[in-house]
Amino acid sequence: MKLNLEKKVVLVTGGTRGIGKSIVAEFLAEGATVCFCSRTAATVESVEKEFSAAHPNSKCHGAVVDVSVPSQLEAWVSSVASAQGRVDVVVANPSALSMADTPESWNTSFQTDMMAARNLIQAALPHLEKTKGSIVSIATVSARDIDFTAPSPYGALKAALIHYTAQMAHTLAPKGIRANTVSPGNVYFKDGIWEQIEHAKPEFFAKQLKANTMGRMVKPEEVADAVVYLASERASFITGQNLNVDGGLCTGVQY
Ligand SMILES: NC(=O)c1ccc[n+]([C@@H]2O[C@H](COP(=O)([O-])OP(=O)(O)OC[C@H]3O[C@@H](n4cnc5c(N)ncnc54)[C@H](OP(=O)(O)O)[C@@H]3O)[C@@H](O)[C@H]2O)c1
């Protein structure tokens, strides 16, 4: 399937590790120009170098941005739009991954999981209107199932993110802009949350692994493939949807 992403400019927040890094890699492999950010200058630099070497025909630009600080996020979107001349796709990826049911955890999660996505979408809107672009938010199956992360802001705020993204889909459809969410199950990768759990709490890890009836956890590139497809014009009539990439972890039926 040809995705026709070669001339597109894609913004990915949180692109130096795990799912976000795989999303950057998959868009670059499709020939898109990809601008990504994270908070850590050293990893932004090393990941930009790694991708530029791996995809010499594509353009990859990293930036140091804390998405929970609205002024930094808005300045980055604006600078990318000026430098590249267009914005076709935005992917709202980072989470505070905070599982504590404390006021501090709720505040941090709200800024990172919900407001950063909202602010990314709003900052990009004037540019997406010109390109009839698309939006993909990254949520989690913990938004629909009350699981081991409860009680915490994590699933609750990701549920809000799914809802807000669907609101945007309906609001922006007349302008030709699509918005969808991808909700991963347990994603395993080096230095990721599940590798940390595997070492810190092996019994809990084994129990969670067993719940994945396909016998393994999700690979980050499997999430990225769904994101890249939904962002592309091959998904031209799909909007307002929440796509689980969980290998059948959730047992409920989605209608
Ligand atoms: N891993 C899973 O099993 C899983 C399952 C379901 C859903 N998800 C969702 O998938 C998304 C990515 O998860 P992940 O496991 O890949 O996360 P991760 O390993 O923590 O990586 C997050 C990326 O975002 C960056 N980041 C974090 N906070 C940021 C901020 N405030 N501003 C800018 N960049 C920031 C990180 O770099 P710096 O730390 O250097 O900034 C890193 O590049 C999240 O929304 C998460 O909820 C993950």
mmCIF file of C-alpha atoms and ligand atoms in Angstrom:
data_model
loop_
_atom_site.group_PDB
_atom_site.id
_atom_site.type_symbol
_atom_site.label_atom_id
_atom_site.label_comp_id
_atom_site.label_asym_id
_atom_site.label_seq_id
_atom_site.Cartn_x
_atom_site.Cartn_y
_atom_site.Cartn_z
ATOM 1 C CA MET A 1 0.000 0.000 0.000
ATOM 2 C CA LYS A 2 1.457 3.344 -1.036
ATOM 3 C CA LEU A 3 0.945 5.933 1.713
ATOM 4 C CA ASN A 4 2.102 9.015 -0.261
ATOM 5 C CA LEU A 5 3.811 10.641 2.702
ATOM 6 C CA GLU A 6 6.929 11.801 0.808
ATOM 7 C CA LYS A 7 6.050 15.482 0.703
ATOM 8 C CA LYS A 8 4.468 15.642 4.134
ATOM 9 C CA VAL A 9 5.799 17.444 7.208
ATOM 10 C CA VAL A 10 5.102 15.500 10.400
ATOM 11 C CA LEU A 11 5.481 16.659 14.025
ATOM 12 C CA VAL A 12 5.937 14.003 16.707
ATOM 13 C CA THR A 13 6.157 14.981 20.373
ATOM 14 C CA GLY A 14 8.331 12.740 22.539
ATOM 15 C CA GLY A 15 10.304 11.108 19.723
ATOM 16 C CA THR A 16 13.513 9.942 21.361
ATOM 17 C CA ARG A 17 12.399 6.685 22.978
ATOM 18 C CA GLY A 18 9.964 3.827 22.711
ATOM 19 C CA ILE A 19 6.732 4.359 20.828
ATOM 20 C CA GLY A 20 7.506 7.955 19.797
ATOM 21 C CA LYS A 21 10.907 6.974 18.409
ATOM 22 C CA SER A 22 9.310 4.162 16.382
ATOM 23 C CA ILE A 23 6.709 6.610 15.044
ATOM 24 C CA VAL A 24 9.506 8.950 13.895
ATOM 25 C CA ALA A 25 11.320 6.002 12.279
ATOM 26 C CA GLU A 26 8.234 4.774 10.385
ATOM 27 C CA PHE A 27 7.386 8.237 9.007
ATOM 28 C CA LEU A 28 11.020 8.682 7.919
ATOM 29 C CA ALA A 29 10.946 5.281 6.231
ATOM 30 C CA GLU A 30 7.937 6.552 4.258
ATOM 31 C CA GLY A 31 9.994 9.545 3.094
ATOM 32 C CA ALA A 32 8.278 12.223 5.200
ATOM 33 C CA THR A 33 10.084 15.151 6.795
ATOM 34 C CA VAL A 34 9.828 14.532 10.539
ATOM 35 C CA CYS A 35 10.267 17.075 13.334
ATOM 36 C CA PHE A 36 10.359 15.555 16.799
ATOM 37 C CA CYS A 37 11.035 16.816 20.306
ATOM 38 C CA SER A 38 11.806 15.717 23.834
ATOM 39 C CA ARG A 39 13.138 17.370 27.004
ATOM 40 C CA THR A 40 16.659 15.911 26.942
ATOM 41 C CA ALA A 41 19.149 17.693 24.671
ATOM 42 C CA ALA A 42 21.676 14.826 24.542
ATOM 43 C CA THR A 43 19.121 12.258 23.346
ATOM 44 C CA VAL A 44 17.534 14.692 20.888
ATOM 45 C CA GLU A 45 20.980 15.185 19.337
ATOM 46 C CA SER A 46 21.925 11.498 19.251
ATOM 47 C CA VAL A 47 18.549 10.368 17.886
ATOM 48 C CA GLU A 48 18.632 13.043 15.175
ATOM 49 C CA LYS A 49 22.100 11.831 14.137
ATOM 50 C CA GLU A 50 20.987 8.176 14.209
ATOM 51 C CA PHE A 51 17.955 8.854 12.002
ATOM 52 C CA SER A 52 19.766 11.168 9.589
ATOM 53 C CA ALA A 53 22.328 8.398 9.008
ATOM 54 C CA ALA A 54 19.643 5.717 8.595
ATOM 55 C CA HIS A 55 17.430 7.805 6.271
ATOM 56 C CA PRO A 56 19.771 10.054 4.257
ATOM 57 C CA ASN A 57 17.032 10.891 1.733
ATOM 58 C CA SER A 58 14.567 12.041 4.375
ATOM 59 C CA LYS A 59 14.793 15.038 6.662
ATOM 60 C CA CYS A 60 14.778 14.654 10.433
ATOM 61 C CA HIS A 61 14.893 17.595 12.855
ATOM 62 C CA GLY A 62 15.011 17.260 16.639
ATOM 63 C CA ALA A 63 14.286 19.999 19.186
ATOM 64 C CA VAL A 64 14.421 20.325 22.950
ATOM 65 C CA VAL A 65 10.868 21.069 24.090
ATOM 66 C CA ASP A 66 8.945 20.311 27.272
ATOM 67 C CA VAL A 67 5.406 19.841 25.960
ATOM 68 C CA SER A 68 3.935 20.550 29.396
ATOM 69 C CA VAL A 69 5.121 24.173 29.013
ATOM 70 C CA PRO A 70 2.678 25.792 26.555
ATOM 71 C CA SER A 71 5.051 28.589 25.444
ATOM 72 C CA GLN A 72 7.768 26.061 24.480
ATOM 73 C CA LEU A 73 5.315 23.877 22.565
ATOM 74 C CA GLU A 74 3.740 26.807 20.690
ATOM 75 C CA ALA A 75 7.150 28.268 19.781
ATOM 76 C CA TRP A 76 8.283 24.886 18.415
ATOM 77 C CA VAL A 77 5.181 24.386 16.245
ATOM 78 C CA SER A 78 5.523 27.912 14.925
ATOM 79 C CA SER A 79 9.239 27.500 14.144
ATOM 80 C CA VAL A 80 8.654 24.184 12.344
ATOM 81 C CA ALA A 81 5.858 25.713 10.252
ATOM 82 C CA SER A 82 8.101 28.673 9.306
ATOM 83 C CA ALA A 83 11.128 26.505 8.520
ATOM 84 C CA GLN A 84 9.268 23.781 6.592
ATOM 85 C CA GLY A 85 6.519 25.926 5.096
ATOM 86 C CA ARG A 86 3.749 23.511 6.057
ATOM 87 C CA VAL A 87 2.453 21.060 8.680
ATOM 88 C CA ASP A 88 0.564 17.957 7.523
ATOM 89 C CA VAL A 89 0.457 15.663 10.561
ATOM 90 C CA VAL A 90 0.769 16.079 14.332
ATOM 91 C CA VAL A 91 1.209 13.143 16.708
ATOM 92 C CA ALA A 92 0.629 13.824 20.424
ATOM 93 C CA ASN A 93 2.653 11.088 22.092
ATOM 94 C CA PRO A 94 4.152 11.725 25.568
ATOM 95 C CA SER A 95 2.632 10.823 28.894
ATOM 96 C CA ALA A 96 3.779 11.533 32.421
ATOM 97 C CA LEU A 97 3.137 7.762 32.920
ATOM 98 C CA SER A 98 2.166 8.720 36.443
ATOM 99 C CA MET A 99 0.293 6.070 38.422
ATOM 100 C CA ALA A 100 0.067 7.846 41.791
ATOM 101 C CA ASP A 101 -3.321 9.074 42.972
ATOM 102 C CA THR A 102 -1.968 12.319 44.425
ATOM 103 C CA PRO A 103 -2.753 15.958 43.561
ATOM 104 C CA GLU A 104 0.795 16.428 42.205
ATOM 105 C CA SER A 105 0.471 13.386 39.955
ATOM 106 C CA TRP A 106 -2.930 14.575 38.651
ATOM 107 C CA ASN A 107 -1.523 18.028 37.901
ATOM 108 C CA THR A 108 1.570 16.732 36.093
ATOM 109 C CA SER A 109 -0.477 14.193 34.148
ATOM 110 C CA PHE A 110 -3.059 16.782 33.168
ATOM 111 C CA GLN A 111 -0.378 19.081 31.732
ATOM 112 C CA THR A 112 1.517 16.307 29.914
ATOM 113 C CA ASP A 113 -1.157 13.801 28.857
ATOM 114 C CA MET A 114 -4.085 16.131 28.162
ATOM 115 C CA MET A 115 -3.140 19.811 27.847
ATOM 116 C CA ALA A 116 0.026 19.189 25.819
ATOM 117 C CA ALA A 117 -2.050 17.283 23.232
ATOM 118 C CA ARG A 118 -4.708 20.001 23.225
ATOM 119 C CA ASN A 119 -2.069 22.744 22.895
ATOM 120 C CA LEU A 120 -0.252 20.879 20.109
ATOM 121 C CA ILE A 121 -3.486 20.520 18.139
ATOM 122 C CA GLN A 122 -4.491 24.158 18.681
ATOM 123 C CA ALA A 123 -1.043 25.506 17.735
ATOM 124 C CA ALA A 124 -0.995 23.384 14.569
ATOM 125 C CA LEU A 125 -4.593 24.091 13.505
ATOM 126 C CA PRO A 126 -3.970 27.104 11.215
ATOM 127 C CA HIS A 127 -1.331 25.042 9.379
ATOM 128 C CA LEU A 128 -3.408 21.837 9.258
ATOM 129 C CA GLU A 129 -6.288 23.825 7.757
ATOM 130 C CA LYS A 130 -4.078 24.755 4.803
ATOM 131 C CA THR A 131 -2.909 21.175 4.168
ATOM 132 C CA LYS A 132 -6.136 19.376 5.205
ATOM 133 C CA GLY A 133 -3.877 17.486 7.538
ATOM 134 C CA SER A 134 -4.417 14.928 10.251
ATOM 135 C CA ILE A 135 -4.023 14.452 13.987
ATOM 136 C CA VAL A 136 -3.156 11.278 15.888
ATOM 137 C CA SER A 137 -3.229 11.098 19.698
ATOM 138 C CA ILE A 138 -1.630 8.266 21.649
ATOM 139 C CA ALA A 139 -3.778 6.981 24.513
ATOM 140 C CA THR A 140 -3.851 3.532 26.136
ATOM 141 C CA VAL A 141 -6.148 0.583 26.732
ATOM 142 C CA SER A 142 -6.092 1.693 30.403
ATOM 143 C CA ALA A 143 -8.537 4.408 29.279
ATOM 144 C CA ARG A 144 -11.251 1.825 28.627
ATOM 145 C CA ASP A 145 -10.382 -0.970 31.092
ATOM 146 C CA ILE A 146 -9.987 -0.370 34.826
ATOM 147 C CA ASP A 147 -6.677 -2.183 35.221
ATOM 148 C CA PHE A 148 -3.554 -2.251 37.385
ATOM 149 C CA THR A 149 -2.975 1.498 36.804
ATOM 150 C CA ALA A 150 -6.108 2.404 38.814
ATOM 151 C CA PRO A 151 -6.773 4.439 40.830
ATOM 152 C CA SER A 152 -4.650 7.102 39.117
ATOM 153 C CA PRO A 153 -4.869 9.950 36.623
ATOM 154 C CA TYR A 154 -3.395 7.773 33.860
ATOM 155 C CA GLY A 155 -6.435 5.984 32.407
ATOM 156 C CA ALA A 156 -8.820 8.791 33.369
ATOM 157 C CA LEU A 157 -6.895 11.507 31.515
ATOM 158 C CA LYS A 158 -6.225 9.249 28.522
ATOM 159 C CA ALA A 159 -10.003 8.697 28.356
ATOM 160 C CA ALA A 160 -10.362 12.490 28.257
ATOM 161 C CA LEU A 161 -7.763 12.608 25.472
ATOM 162 C CA ILE A 162 -9.682 10.041 23.387
ATOM 163 C CA HIS A 163 -12.849 12.067 23.870
ATOM 164 C CA TYR A 164 -11.189 15.388 23.008
ATOM 165 C CA THR A 165 -9.587 13.905 19.881
ATOM 166 C CA ALA A 166 -13.011 12.642 18.765
ATOM 167 C CA GLN A 167 -14.469 16.099 19.460
ATOM 168 C CA MET A 168 -11.771 17.558 17.206
ATOM 169 C CA ALA A 169 -12.600 14.997 14.507
ATOM 170 C CA HIS A 170 -16.211 16.124 14.416
ATOM 171 C CA THR A 171 -15.400 19.835 14.715
ATOM 172 C CA LEU A 172 -12.717 19.762 12.039
ATOM 173 C CA ALA A 173 -14.265 17.348 9.522
ATOM 174 C CA PRO A 174 -15.830 20.197 7.496
ATOM 175 C CA LYS A 175 -12.318 21.629 7.104
ATOM 176 C CA GLY A 176 -10.990 18.300 5.790
ATOM 177 C CA ILE A 177 -8.883 17.618 8.911
ATOM 178 C CA ARG A 178 -9.055 14.131 10.436
ATOM 179 C CA ALA A 179 -8.301 13.173 14.054
ATOM 180 C CA ASN A 180 -7.897 9.665 15.479
ATOM 181 C CA THR A 181 -6.433 7.985 18.545
ATOM 182 C CA VAL A 182 -4.248 4.892 18.806
ATOM 183 C CA SER A 183 -4.449 3.019 22.118
ATOM 184 C CA PRO A 184 -1.615 0.565 22.760
ATOM 185 C CA GLY A 185 -1.712 -2.376 25.156
ATOM 186 C CA ASN A 186 1.482 -3.304 27.063
ATOM 187 C CA VAL A 187 4.396 -2.188 24.874
ATOM 188 C CA TYR A 188 7.783 -3.784 25.541
ATOM 189 C CA PHE A 189 11.058 -2.134 24.468
ATOM 190 C CA LYS A 190 14.559 -1.515 25.811
ATOM 191 C CA ASP A 191 14.578 1.099 28.611
ATOM 192 C CA GLY A 192 10.773 1.212 28.498
ATOM 193 C CA ILE A 193 8.332 0.951 31.371
ATOM 194 C CA TRP A 194 7.766 -2.791 30.901
ATOM 195 C CA GLU A 195 11.475 -3.602 30.871
ATOM 196 C CA GLN A 196 11.766 -1.660 34.135
ATOM 197 C CA ILE A 197 8.809 -3.594 35.601
ATOM 198 C CA GLU A 198 10.325 -6.892 34.403
ATOM 199 C CA HIS A 199 13.404 -6.191 36.543
ATOM 200 C CA ALA A 200 11.735 -4.463 39.506
ATOM 201 C CA LYS A 201 8.627 -6.671 39.867
ATOM 202 C CA PRO A 202 9.186 -9.976 37.996
ATOM 203 C CA GLU A 203 6.065 -11.701 39.393
ATOM 204 C CA PHE A 204 3.796 -8.822 38.403
ATOM 205 C CA PHE A 205 5.474 -8.709 34.981
ATOM 206 C CA ALA A 206 4.863 -12.451 34.470
ATOM 207 C CA LYS A 207 1.172 -12.024 35.391
ATOM 208 C CA GLN A 208 0.739 -9.129 32.962
ATOM 209 C CA LEU A 209 2.591 -10.985 30.203
ATOM 210 C CA LYS A 210 0.207 -13.924 30.679
ATOM 211 C CA ALA A 211 -2.767 -11.592 30.179
ATOM 212 C CA ASN A 212 -1.484 -10.982 26.631
ATOM 213 C CA THR A 213 -3.153 -13.964 25.008
ATOM 214 C CA MET A 214 -0.945 -13.764 21.907
ATOM 215 C CA GLY A 215 1.957 -14.714 24.201
ATOM 216 C CA ARG A 216 3.882 -11.450 24.056
ATOM 217 C CA MET A 217 3.570 -7.715 24.552
ATOM 218 C CA VAL A 218 3.186 -5.137 21.766
ATOM 219 C CA LYS A 219 6.245 -4.008 19.771
ATOM 220 C CA PRO A 220 6.554 -0.207 19.432
ATOM 221 C CA GLU A 221 6.734 -0.496 15.649
ATOM 222 C CA GLU A 222 3.310 -2.179 15.657
ATOM 223 C CA VAL A 223 1.879 0.947 17.296
ATOM 224 C CA ALA A 224 3.809 3.162 14.865
ATOM 225 C CA ASP A 225 2.416 1.304 11.828
ATOM 226 C CA ALA A 226 -1.136 2.063 12.981
ATOM 227 C CA VAL A 227 -0.262 5.720 13.572
ATOM 228 C CA VAL A 228 1.372 6.165 10.160
ATOM 229 C CA TYR A 229 -1.557 4.514 8.366
ATOM 230 C CA LEU A 230 -4.172 6.628 10.194
ATOM 231 C CA ALA A 231 -2.165 9.796 9.473
ATOM 232 C CA SER A 232 -1.897 8.995 5.767
ATOM 233 C CA GLU A 233 -4.371 9.738 2.995
ATOM 234 C CA ARG A 234 -5.021 5.980 2.723
ATOM 235 C CA ALA A 235 -7.177 6.488 5.835
ATOM 236 C CA SER A 236 -8.939 9.413 4.141
ATOM 237 C CA PHE A 237 -12.436 8.572 5.447
ATOM 238 C CA ILE A 238 -11.446 7.351 8.921
ATOM 239 C CA THR A 239 -11.864 9.978 11.607
ATOM 240 C CA GLY A 240 -12.969 10.158 15.244
ATOM 241 C CA GLN A 241 -11.832 6.576 15.874
ATOM 242 C CA ASN A 242 -9.853 4.990 18.692
ATOM 243 C CA LEU A 243 -7.806 2.035 17.427
ATOM 244 C CA ASN A 244 -6.514 -0.446 20.012
ATOM 245 C CA VAL A 245 -3.150 -2.028 19.205
ATOM 246 C CA ASP A 246 -3.097 -4.584 22.004
ATOM 247 C CA GLY A 247 -2.957 -8.089 20.507
ATOM 248 C CA GLY A 248 -6.376 -8.838 21.969
ATOM 249 C CA LEU A 249 -5.521 -7.813 25.552
ATOM 250 C CA CYS A 250 -8.883 -6.064 25.973
ATOM 251 C CA THR A 251 -11.787 -8.477 26.131
ATOM 252 C CA GLY A 252 -14.579 -5.962 25.516
ATOM 253 C CA VAL A 253 -16.113 -5.544 22.067
ATOM 254 C CA GLN A 254 -15.695 -2.121 20.456
ATOM 255 C CA TYR A 255 -18.625 -0.964 18.332
HETATM 256 N N1 LIG B 1 4.851 1.723 27.064
HETATM 257 C C1 LIG B 1 3.620 1.197 27.141
HETATM 258 O O1 LIG B 1 3.453 0.033 27.513
HETATM 259 C C2 LIG B 1 2.421 2.021 26.755
HETATM 260 C C3 LIG B 1 1.167 1.376 26.769
HETATM 261 C C4 LIG B 1 0.045 2.099 26.403
HETATM 262 C C5 LIG B 1 0.164 3.420 26.041
HETATM 263 N N2 LIG B 1 1.392 4.015 26.044
HETATM 264 C C6 LIG B 1 1.441 5.431 25.668
HETATM 265 O O2 LIG B 1 2.362 5.621 24.613
HETATM 266 C C7 LIG B 1 2.986 6.896 24.742
HETATM 267 C C8 LIG B 1 4.487 6.719 24.735
HETATM 268 O O3 LIG B 1 4.836 5.829 25.779
HETATM 269 P P1 LIG B 1 6.313 5.263 25.939
HETATM 270 O O4 LIG B 1 6.203 4.063 26.813
HETATM 271 O O5 LIG B 1 6.973 5.153 24.617
HETATM 272 O O6 LIG B 1 6.971 6.470 26.799
HETATM 273 P P2 LIG B 1 8.489 6.758 27.230
HETATM 274 O O7 LIG B 1 9.332 5.548 27.100
HETATM 275 O O8 LIG B 1 8.401 7.423 28.555
HETATM 276 O O9 LIG B 1 8.974 7.836 26.124
HETATM 277 C C9 LIG B 1 8.348 9.065 26.071
HETATM 278 C C10 LIG B 1 9.026 9.987 25.095
HETATM 279 O O10 LIG B 1 8.453 11.284 25.294
HETATM 280 C C11 LIG B 1 9.445 12.175 25.812
HETATM 281 N N3 LIG B 1 8.778 13.013 26.814
HETATM 282 C C12 LIG B 1 8.263 12.649 28.001
HETATM 283 N N4 LIG B 1 7.727 13.711 28.615
HETATM 284 C C13 LIG B 1 7.905 14.770 27.800
HETATM 285 C C14 LIG B 1 7.594 16.151 27.892
HETATM 286 N N5 LIG B 1 6.974 16.678 28.974
HETATM 287 N N6 LIG B 1 7.927 16.964 26.863
HETATM 288 C C15 LIG B 1 8.558 16.461 25.772
HETATM 289 N N7 LIG B 1 8.882 15.170 25.634
HETATM 290 C C16 LIG B 1 8.564 14.332 26.642
HETATM 291 C C17 LIG B 1 10.569 11.288 26.343
HETATM 292 O O11 LIG B 1 11.840 11.920 26.314
HETATM 293 P P3 LIG B 1 12.367 12.789 27.579
HETATM 294 O O12 LIG B 1 12.034 12.018 28.803
HETATM 295 O O13 LIG B 1 13.837 12.930 27.313
HETATM 296 O O14 LIG B 1 11.642 14.100 27.500
HETATM 297 C C18 LIG B 1 10.521 10.153 25.326
HETATM 298 O O15 LIG B 1 11.124 10.539 24.104
HETATM 299 C C19 LIG B 1 2.435 7.512 26.030
HETATM 300 O O16 LIG B 1 1.369 8.363 25.728
HETATM 301 C C20 LIG B 1 1.928 6.308 26.809
HETATM 302 O O17 LIG B 1 0.870 6.621 27.684
HETATM 303 C C21 LIG B 1 2.529 3.356 26.402
#
